[in-house]
Short mmCIF file of C-alpha atoms in Angstrom, two decimals:
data_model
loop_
_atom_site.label_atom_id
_atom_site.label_comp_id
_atom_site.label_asym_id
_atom_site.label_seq_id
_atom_site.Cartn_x
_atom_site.Cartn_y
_atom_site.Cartn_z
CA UNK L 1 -45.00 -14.70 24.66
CA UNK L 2 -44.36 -18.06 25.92
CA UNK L 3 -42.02 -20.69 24.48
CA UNK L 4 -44.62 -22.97 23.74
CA UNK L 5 -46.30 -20.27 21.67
CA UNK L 6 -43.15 -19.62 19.71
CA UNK L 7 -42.44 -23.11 18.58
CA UNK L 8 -46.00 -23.54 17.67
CA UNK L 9 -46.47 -20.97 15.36
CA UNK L 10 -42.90 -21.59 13.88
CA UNK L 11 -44.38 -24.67 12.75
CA UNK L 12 -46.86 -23.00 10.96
CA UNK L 13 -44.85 -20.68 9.58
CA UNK L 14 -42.30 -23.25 8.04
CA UNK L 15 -45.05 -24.87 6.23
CA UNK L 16 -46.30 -21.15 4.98
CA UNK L 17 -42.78 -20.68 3.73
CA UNK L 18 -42.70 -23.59 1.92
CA UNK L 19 -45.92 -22.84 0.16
CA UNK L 20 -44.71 -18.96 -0.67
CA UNK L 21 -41.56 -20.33 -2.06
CA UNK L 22 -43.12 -22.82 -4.14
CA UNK L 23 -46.06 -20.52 -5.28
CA UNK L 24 -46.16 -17.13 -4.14
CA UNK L 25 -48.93 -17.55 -2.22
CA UNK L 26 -49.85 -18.77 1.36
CA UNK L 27 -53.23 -20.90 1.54
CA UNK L 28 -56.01 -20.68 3.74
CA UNK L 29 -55.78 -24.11 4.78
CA UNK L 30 -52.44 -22.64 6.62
CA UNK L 31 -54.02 -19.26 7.47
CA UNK L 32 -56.71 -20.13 8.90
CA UNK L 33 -55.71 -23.25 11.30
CA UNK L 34 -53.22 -20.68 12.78
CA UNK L 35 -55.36 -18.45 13.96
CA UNK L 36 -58.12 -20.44 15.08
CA UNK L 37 -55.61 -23.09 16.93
CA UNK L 38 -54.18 -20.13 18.12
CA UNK L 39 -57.03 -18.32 19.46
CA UNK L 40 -58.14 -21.69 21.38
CA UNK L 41 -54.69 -22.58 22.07
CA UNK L 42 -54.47 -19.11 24.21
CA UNK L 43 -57.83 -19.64 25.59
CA UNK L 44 -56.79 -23.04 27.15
CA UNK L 45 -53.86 -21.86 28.54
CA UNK L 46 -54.54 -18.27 29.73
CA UNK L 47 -58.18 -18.47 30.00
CA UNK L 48 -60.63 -15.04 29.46
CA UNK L 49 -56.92 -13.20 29.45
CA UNK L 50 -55.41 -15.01 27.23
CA UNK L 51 -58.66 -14.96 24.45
CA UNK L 52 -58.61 -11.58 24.96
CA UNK L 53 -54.68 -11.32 24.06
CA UNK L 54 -55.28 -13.19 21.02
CA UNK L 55 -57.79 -11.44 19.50
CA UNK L 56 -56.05 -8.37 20.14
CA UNK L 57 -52.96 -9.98 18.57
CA UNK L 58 -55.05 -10.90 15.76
CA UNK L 59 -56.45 -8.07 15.25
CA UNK L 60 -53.13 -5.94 15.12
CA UNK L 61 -51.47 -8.24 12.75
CA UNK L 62 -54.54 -8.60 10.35
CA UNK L 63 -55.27 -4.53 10.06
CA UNK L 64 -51.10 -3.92 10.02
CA UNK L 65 -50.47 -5.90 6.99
CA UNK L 66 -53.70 -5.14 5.94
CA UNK L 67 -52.56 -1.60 5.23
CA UNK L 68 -49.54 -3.17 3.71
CA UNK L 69 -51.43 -5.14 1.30
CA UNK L 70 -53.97 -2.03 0.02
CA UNK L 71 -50.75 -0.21 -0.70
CA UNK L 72 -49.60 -3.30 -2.93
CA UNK L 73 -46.39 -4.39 -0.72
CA UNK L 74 -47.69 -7.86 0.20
CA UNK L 75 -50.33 -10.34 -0.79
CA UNK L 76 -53.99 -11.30 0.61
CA UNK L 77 -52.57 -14.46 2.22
CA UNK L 78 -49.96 -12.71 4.42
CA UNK L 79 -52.51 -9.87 5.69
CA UNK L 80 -54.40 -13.68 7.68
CA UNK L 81 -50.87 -15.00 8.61
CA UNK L 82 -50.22 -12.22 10.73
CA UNK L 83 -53.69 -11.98 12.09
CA UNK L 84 -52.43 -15.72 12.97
CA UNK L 85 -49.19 -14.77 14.44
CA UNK L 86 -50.84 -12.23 16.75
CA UNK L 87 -53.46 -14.68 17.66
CA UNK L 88 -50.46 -16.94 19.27
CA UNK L 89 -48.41 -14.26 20.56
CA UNK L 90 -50.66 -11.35 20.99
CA UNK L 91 -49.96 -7.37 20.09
CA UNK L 92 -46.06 -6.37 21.21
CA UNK L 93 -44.77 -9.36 19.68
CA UNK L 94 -46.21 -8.92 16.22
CA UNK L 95 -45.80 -5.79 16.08
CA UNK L 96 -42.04 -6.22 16.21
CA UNK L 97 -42.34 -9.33 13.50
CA UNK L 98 -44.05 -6.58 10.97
CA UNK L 99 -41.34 -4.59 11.61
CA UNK L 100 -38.28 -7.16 11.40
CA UNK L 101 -39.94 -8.45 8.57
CA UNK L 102 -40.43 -4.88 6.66
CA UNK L 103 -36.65 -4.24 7.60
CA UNK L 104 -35.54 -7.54 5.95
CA UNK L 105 -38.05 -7.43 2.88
CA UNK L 106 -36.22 -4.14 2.01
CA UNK L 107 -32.46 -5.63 2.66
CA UNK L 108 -33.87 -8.57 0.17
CA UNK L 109 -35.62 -5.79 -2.46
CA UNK L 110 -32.27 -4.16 -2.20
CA UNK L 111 -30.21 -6.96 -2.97
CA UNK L 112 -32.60 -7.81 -5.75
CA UNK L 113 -32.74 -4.73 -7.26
CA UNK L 114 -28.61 -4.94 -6.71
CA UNK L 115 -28.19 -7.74 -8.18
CA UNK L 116 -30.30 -7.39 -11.57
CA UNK L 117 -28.15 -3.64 -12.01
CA UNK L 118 -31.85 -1.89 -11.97
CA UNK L 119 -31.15 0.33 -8.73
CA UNK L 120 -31.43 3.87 -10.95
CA UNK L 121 -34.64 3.12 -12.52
CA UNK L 122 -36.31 1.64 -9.03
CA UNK L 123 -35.16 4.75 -7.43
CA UNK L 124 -36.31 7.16 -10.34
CA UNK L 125 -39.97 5.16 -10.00
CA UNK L 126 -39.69 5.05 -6.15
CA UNK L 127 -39.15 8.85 -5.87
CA UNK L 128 -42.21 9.95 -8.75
CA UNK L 129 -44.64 7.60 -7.22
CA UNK L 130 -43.88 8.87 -3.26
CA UNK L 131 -44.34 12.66 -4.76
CA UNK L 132 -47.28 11.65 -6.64
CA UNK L 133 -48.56 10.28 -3.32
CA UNK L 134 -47.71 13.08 -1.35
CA UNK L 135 -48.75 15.30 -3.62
CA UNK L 136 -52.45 13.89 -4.29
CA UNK L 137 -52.86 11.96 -1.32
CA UNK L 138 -54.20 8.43 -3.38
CA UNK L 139 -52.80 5.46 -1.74
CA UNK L 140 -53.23 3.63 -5.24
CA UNK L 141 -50.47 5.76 -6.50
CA UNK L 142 -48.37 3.96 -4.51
CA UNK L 143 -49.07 0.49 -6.56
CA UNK L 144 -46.64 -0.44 -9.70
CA UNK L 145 -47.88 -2.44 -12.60
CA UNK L 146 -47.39 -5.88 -12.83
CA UNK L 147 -44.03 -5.53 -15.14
CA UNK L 148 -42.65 -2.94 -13.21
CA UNK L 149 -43.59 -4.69 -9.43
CA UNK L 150 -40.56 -5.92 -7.62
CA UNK L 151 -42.02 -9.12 -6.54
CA UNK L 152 -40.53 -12.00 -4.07
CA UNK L 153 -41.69 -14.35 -1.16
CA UNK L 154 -42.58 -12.01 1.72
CA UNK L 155 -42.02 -15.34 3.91
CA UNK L 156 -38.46 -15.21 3.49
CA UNK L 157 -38.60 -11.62 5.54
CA UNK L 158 -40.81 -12.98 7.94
CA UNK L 159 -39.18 -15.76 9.43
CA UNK L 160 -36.09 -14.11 10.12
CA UNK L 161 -38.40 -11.20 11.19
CA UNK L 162 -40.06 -13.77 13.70
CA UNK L 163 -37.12 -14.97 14.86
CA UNK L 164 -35.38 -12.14 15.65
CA UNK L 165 -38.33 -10.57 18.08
CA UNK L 166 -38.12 -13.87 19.54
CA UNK L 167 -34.46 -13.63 20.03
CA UNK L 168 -34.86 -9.74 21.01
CA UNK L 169 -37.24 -10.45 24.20
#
């Protein structure tokens, strides 16, 4: 991934933090522009190779977070911002983003969980509904009700998550 690539998408991703903070929810008109400046952005700068890297990119970031999202971890609007993020900076590099931002979203639903003095009762319901998924093999198991979900802006794991791959290569 190239410099230029980096800074690009950063800006992106600022404005989809913003949004996530403010509403809990990242908007197409942010999704969307990413990837498709990104695809084009590749395409002028790398040519046939460089499309090709981007729509792999996309492609891993979209059906990674995709799996997140049918297991109830993050919302429909992250799933296209990493199909975006791989678009600029292609497979390797979002791969490690998903999983610097999975490792920070738990240090945050830790501290969360911490600091509201629920960590026995997320642990109890953590523990029944990973047997109960084990044990019958339904994905939905997996997914909390609405009172019960731990819930927070998954932006604020993934732009220390995209920074640190950056930082890592």
């Amino acid at each position: 991934m190239t410099v230029w690539a980096f800074w690009s998408c950063l800006l992106f991703l600022a404005a989809a933090l913003l949004m996530d903070i403010r509403f809990m929810r990242i908007p197409n008109w942010i999704t969307l522009p990413l990837l498709i400046v990104g695809l084009i952005a590749q395409g002028v700068m790398n040519g046939r190779h460089g499309i090709l890297t981007a729509i792999c990119g996309a492609g891993a970031g979209f059906l990674l977070l995709l799996i997140l999202h049918v297991l109830g971890a993050v919302g429909a609007g992250d799933v296209k911002l990493f199909a975006g993020i791989g678009a600029w900076t292609g497979i390797l590099f979002t791969l490690q983003v998903t999983v610097y931002s999975v490792l920070f979203g738990a240090v945050i639903g830790w501290i969360i969980v911490l600091a509201k003095h629920e960590t026995g009762s997320r642990v109890r319901g953590i523990i029944s509904r990973s047997a109960g998924f084990l044990m019958l093999r339904d994905p939905r198991i997996l997914k909390t009700g609405s009172k019960e979900a731990l819930k927070f802006p998954f932006m604020l794991a993934v732009m220390p998550g995209f920074i640190c791959a950056y930082l890592y290569l």
